[in-house]
Amino acid sequence: MTELVVVSGGLDSSTLLAGVIQEYAKDQDVKAISFNYGQRHRTELDYAMLQADWWGVEWEVVDITSITSFLAPGGSALVSDSDVPEGHYGEESMKATVVPNRNMIMASIAAGHAVAIGAKHIWFGVHAGDHFIYPDCRPLFFKALNATIVRGNAGFGAIPEVNADASVWPTEFVMTPFIHWSKNDIAKRAFDYGVRIEDTWSCYKGGDIHCGKCGTCVERLEAIDSTGFKDPTEYEDNTFWREALERSTV
Ligand SMILES: [Zn+2]
């Protein structure tokens, strides 16, 4: 069966891709899909391609940049010219990185594609550290999303016809195996799976190398440091994260 993994090129989804190949859906036909939503760090798409190439899986990128201008009025620093905040995700300022309804939009398109190609599951690399700041990364969101997609596509692709009784919980189609994991857990697993960490991209600023100061850089530095392995990533600043961590209340 086909398994469709949504890969951003970051550490989490790259680890997920390796996990689906090596553990969760061994010997299946794994495909990867990425989204260009006008993110200023769209360099991550090159890294998504590197990951797919490394594991030898088919990769496609969906261009949804035409909707960016509809999302930018909300002011998200990820798709506009406003500054990307520096510091830890525990800080209020990080809300500037929320893109309204981002996961719903991407999941909806990925689900349509997954049903069209007969995929058994779609996979997302969200984790517990995302819950605080991003409501569309929380377990209840994904539970509801799964129910919506399964019911909305019942009897199509690999999704079976579901019982009309709404009390019967439907098939698991949307898979989020890291949803209760910490970023540190994922970083450790990345090393276990042999993920090429130097070929993953986290930084929201979209420079030539990781800045080391934005929320996702801070989180990445902390997580890789926790593994005890050497971080192969090049950062503009690789000490700021320790101060940011001390300031955070989360
Ligand atoms: Zn950064």
Coordinates of C-alpha atoms and ligand atoms in Angstrom, one line a residue:
M1 CA 0.0 0.0 0.0
T2 CA 1.0 3.6 -0.5
E3 CA 1.8 5.7 2.5
L4 CA 1.9 9.5 2.1
V5 CA 4.2 11.5 4.4
V6 CA 3.9 15.3 4.7
V7 CA 7.5 16.4 4.8
S8 CA 8.5 20.0 5.4
G9 CA 12.2 19.4 5.4
G10 CA 12.5 20.0 9.1
L11 CA 13.8 17.7 11.7
D12 CA 10.4 16.3 12.8
S13 CA 9.0 15.4 9.5
S14 CA 12.3 14.1 8.2
T15 CA 12.5 11.8 11.2
L16 CA 8.9 10.8 10.5
L17 CA 9.7 9.9 6.9
A18 CA 12.6 7.7 8.1
G19 CA 10.3 6.2 10.8
V20 CA 7.5 5.3 8.3
I21 CA 10.1 3.7 6.0
Q22 CA 12.0 1.8 8.7
E23 CA 9.4 1.1 11.4
Y24 CA 5.7 2.2 11.0
A25 CA 5.0 1.0 7.4
K26 CA 8.0 -1.1 6.5
D27 CA 8.2 -2.4 2.9
Q28 CA 5.3 -0.1 1.8
D29 CA 5.3 2.3 -1.1
V30 CA 6.2 5.5 0.8
K31 CA 5.7 8.9 -1.0
A32 CA 6.5 12.3 0.3
I33 CA 4.6 15.6 -0.3
S34 CA 5.6 19.2 0.7
F35 CA 3.9 22.5 0.5
N36 CA 5.1 25.8 -0.8
Y37 CA 2.7 28.2 1.0
G38 CA 5.0 31.3 0.5
Q39 CA 6.9 30.6 3.7
R40 CA 9.9 32.9 3.9
H41 CA 11.9 29.8 4.9
R42 CA 11.0 28.0 1.7
T43 CA 14.5 26.9 1.5
E44 CA 13.2 24.0 3.6
L45 CA 11.6 22.6 0.5
D46 CA 15.1 21.9 -0.9
Y47 CA 15.8 20.0 2.2
A48 CA 12.6 18.0 1.9
M49 CA 13.8 17.0 -1.5
L50 CA 17.2 16.0 -0.1
Q51 CA 15.4 13.8 2.5
A52 CA 13.2 12.1 -0.1
D53 CA 16.2 11.6 -2.4
W54 CA 18.3 10.1 0.4
W55 CA 15.6 7.5 1.1
G56 CA 14.8 7.0 -2.5
V57 CA 11.1 8.0 -2.3
E58 CA 9.0 9.9 -4.7
W59 CA 8.5 13.5 -3.7
E60 CA 6.1 16.2 -4.9
V61 CA 5.6 19.8 -3.9
V62 CA 2.3 21.5 -4.0
D63 CA 2.4 25.2 -4.7
I64 CA -0.3 27.0 -2.7
T65 CA 1.4 30.4 -2.9
S66 CA -1.7 31.9 -4.4
I67 CA -3.4 31.8 -1.0
T68 CA -0.5 33.4 0.9
S69 CA -1.9 36.9 0.5
F70 CA -5.1 35.7 2.1
L71 CA -3.2 34.4 5.1
A72 CA -0.8 37.3 5.5
P73 CA -3.3 39.9 6.7
G74 CA -3.3 38.0 9.9
G75 CA 0.3 39.2 10.2
S76 CA 2.1 35.9 10.5
A77 CA 5.8 36.4 10.4
L78 CA 6.2 33.2 8.4
V79 CA 4.5 34.5 5.3
S80 CA 5.0 38.3 5.5
D81 CA 7.8 40.8 5.9
S82 CA 7.3 41.3 9.7
D83 CA 10.1 40.2 11.9
V84 CA 10.5 36.6 12.9
P85 CA 10.7 36.6 16.7
E86 CA 13.7 35.4 18.5
G87 CA 13.6 33.2 21.7
H88 CA 11.9 30.2 23.0
Y89 CA 8.4 28.9 22.0
G90 CA 7.3 29.5 25.6
E91 CA 7.3 33.2 25.0
E92 CA 4.2 35.1 24.0
S93 CA 6.0 36.7 21.0
M94 CA 6.1 33.4 19.2
K95 CA 2.4 33.8 18.3
A96 CA 3.6 35.9 15.5
T97 CA 4.7 32.7 13.7
V98 CA 1.2 31.2 13.6
V99 CA -0.2 30.9 10.0
P100 CA -4.0 30.8 10.3
N101 CA -5.3 27.3 9.7
R102 CA -2.1 26.1 8.1
N103 CA -2.3 22.5 9.0
M104 CA -6.0 22.2 8.1
I105 CA -5.3 23.7 4.7
M106 CA -2.3 21.4 4.0
A107 CA -3.9 18.4 5.5
S108 CA -7.0 18.9 3.4
I109 CA -5.0 19.0 0.2
A110 CA -2.8 16.1 1.3
A111 CA -5.8 14.0 2.2
G112 CA -7.4 14.7 -1.2
H113 CA -4.2 13.5 -2.9
A114 CA -3.9 10.5 -0.6
V115 CA -7.4 9.4 -1.4
A116 CA -6.8 10.0 -5.1
I117 CA -3.7 7.7 -5.1
G118 CA -5.3 5.1 -2.8
A119 CA -2.9 5.8 0.1
K120 CA -3.6 3.9 3.3
H121 CA -2.6 6.8 5.6
I122 CA -1.3 10.3 5.6
W123 CA 1.4 11.1 8.2
F124 CA 2.2 14.3 10.0
G125 CA 5.3 14.9 12.2
V126 CA 3.6 17.1 14.8
H127 CA 4.8 16.8 18.4
A128 CA 3.9 17.8 21.9
G129 CA 6.2 20.9 21.8
D130 CA 4.0 22.4 19.1
H131 CA 0.8 22.2 21.2
F132 CA 1.5 25.3 23.3
I133 CA 1.7 27.8 20.4
Y134 CA -0.1 26.1 17.5
P135 CA -3.7 25.0 18.1
D136 CA -3.7 23.0 14.8
C137 CA -0.9 20.8 16.1
R138 CA -2.9 19.6 19.2
P139 CA -4.2 16.0 19.6
L140 CA -7.9 17.0 19.5
F141 CA -7.4 18.8 16.3
F142 CA -5.9 15.8 14.6
K143 CA -8.5 13.5 16.1
A144 CA -11.3 15.7 14.7
L145 CA -9.4 16.0 11.4
N146 CA -9.1 12.3 11.0
A147 CA -12.9 11.8 11.7
T148 CA -13.7 14.6 9.2
I149 CA -11.5 13.2 6.4
V150 CA -12.6 9.6 6.9
R151 CA -16.2 10.5 6.9
G152 CA -15.8 12.9 4.0
N153 CA -14.2 10.2 1.9
A154 CA -15.9 7.1 3.1
G155 CA -15.8 4.4 0.4
F156 CA -13.2 6.2 -1.7
G157 CA -9.5 5.4 -2.1
A158 CA -8.3 3.1 0.7
I159 CA -10.9 4.5 3.1
P160 CA -13.6 2.0 3.9
E161 CA -17.3 2.9 4.0
V162 CA -17.9 3.8 7.7
N163 CA -20.6 2.9 10.0
A164 CA -23.3 5.6 9.9
D165 CA -23.4 5.5 13.7
A166 CA -21.4 8.5 14.7
S167 CA -20.5 6.8 18.0
V168 CA -18.3 4.3 16.2
W169 CA -14.9 6.0 15.8
P170 CA -13.7 5.8 12.2
T171 CA -10.6 4.3 10.6
E172 CA -7.3 5.8 11.5
F173 CA -6.2 7.5 8.3
V174 CA -4.4 10.6 9.6
M175 CA -1.3 9.3 11.5
T176 CA 0.6 11.4 14.0
P177 CA 2.9 9.0 15.9
F178 CA 5.0 11.8 17.5
I179 CA 2.0 13.8 18.8
H180 CA 2.8 13.1 22.5
W181 CA 6.6 13.1 22.0
S182 CA 8.9 15.9 23.0
K183 CA 11.3 17.4 20.4
N184 CA 14.1 15.8 22.4
D185 CA 12.5 12.4 21.8
I186 CA 12.3 13.1 18.1
A187 CA 16.0 14.2 17.9
K188 CA 17.0 11.0 19.6
R189 CA 15.0 9.0 17.2
A190 CA 16.5 10.9 14.3
F191 CA 20.0 9.7 15.3
D192 CA 18.6 6.1 15.8
Y193 CA 17.1 6.1 12.3
G194 CA 20.3 7.6 10.7
V195 CA 18.5 10.7 9.5
R196 CA 20.9 13.1 7.7
I197 CA 20.4 15.9 10.2
E198 CA 22.6 18.3 8.2
D199 CA 20.1 17.9 5.4
T200 CA 17.2 19.1 7.4
W201 CA 16.1 22.8 7.7
S202 CA 14.4 24.3 10.7
C203 CA 15.1 28.1 10.7
Y204 CA 12.1 30.4 10.1
K205 CA 14.3 33.3 9.0
G206 CA 15.2 31.7 5.7
G207 CA 18.9 32.8 5.6
D208 CA 21.8 30.8 4.2
I209 CA 22.4 29.0 7.4
H210 CA 20.4 28.5 10.6
C211 CA 20.2 31.7 12.6
G212 CA 20.2 29.9 16.0
K213 CA 17.8 32.5 17.5
C214 CA 14.3 32.0 16.2
G215 CA 11.9 29.7 18.1
T216 CA 12.4 26.8 15.8
C217 CA 16.3 27.1 15.9
V218 CA 16.2 27.4 19.7
E219 CA 14.0 24.3 19.9
R220 CA 16.3 22.4 17.5
L221 CA 19.5 23.3 19.3
E222 CA 18.0 22.3 22.6
A223 CA 16.7 19.0 21.3
I224 CA 19.9 17.9 19.5
D225 CA 22.0 18.9 22.5
S226 CA 19.8 16.7 24.7
T227 CA 20.8 13.6 22.6
G228 CA 24.5 14.0 23.6
F229 CA 25.4 13.6 19.9
K230 CA 27.3 16.3 18.0
D231 CA 25.0 18.7 16.1
P232 CA 26.1 18.8 12.4
T233 CA 24.2 22.0 11.7
E234 CA 25.9 25.3 11.1
Y235 CA 24.4 28.2 13.1
E236 CA 25.0 31.9 13.0
D237 CA 24.7 31.9 16.8
N238 CA 24.9 28.6 18.8
T239 CA 24.9 30.0 22.3
F240 CA 21.8 32.2 22.4
W241 CA 19.4 29.3 22.8
R242 CA 20.7 28.6 26.4
E243 CA 19.7 32.2 27.5
A244 CA 16.3 31.9 25.7
L245 CA 15.7 28.7 27.5
E246 CA 16.3 30.3 30.9
R247 CA 13.9 33.1 30.1
S248 CA 11.1 30.8 29.1
T249 CA 8.5 29.7 31.5
V250 CA 7.4 26.6 29.7
Ligands
ZN1 ZN 16.4 30.4 13.0

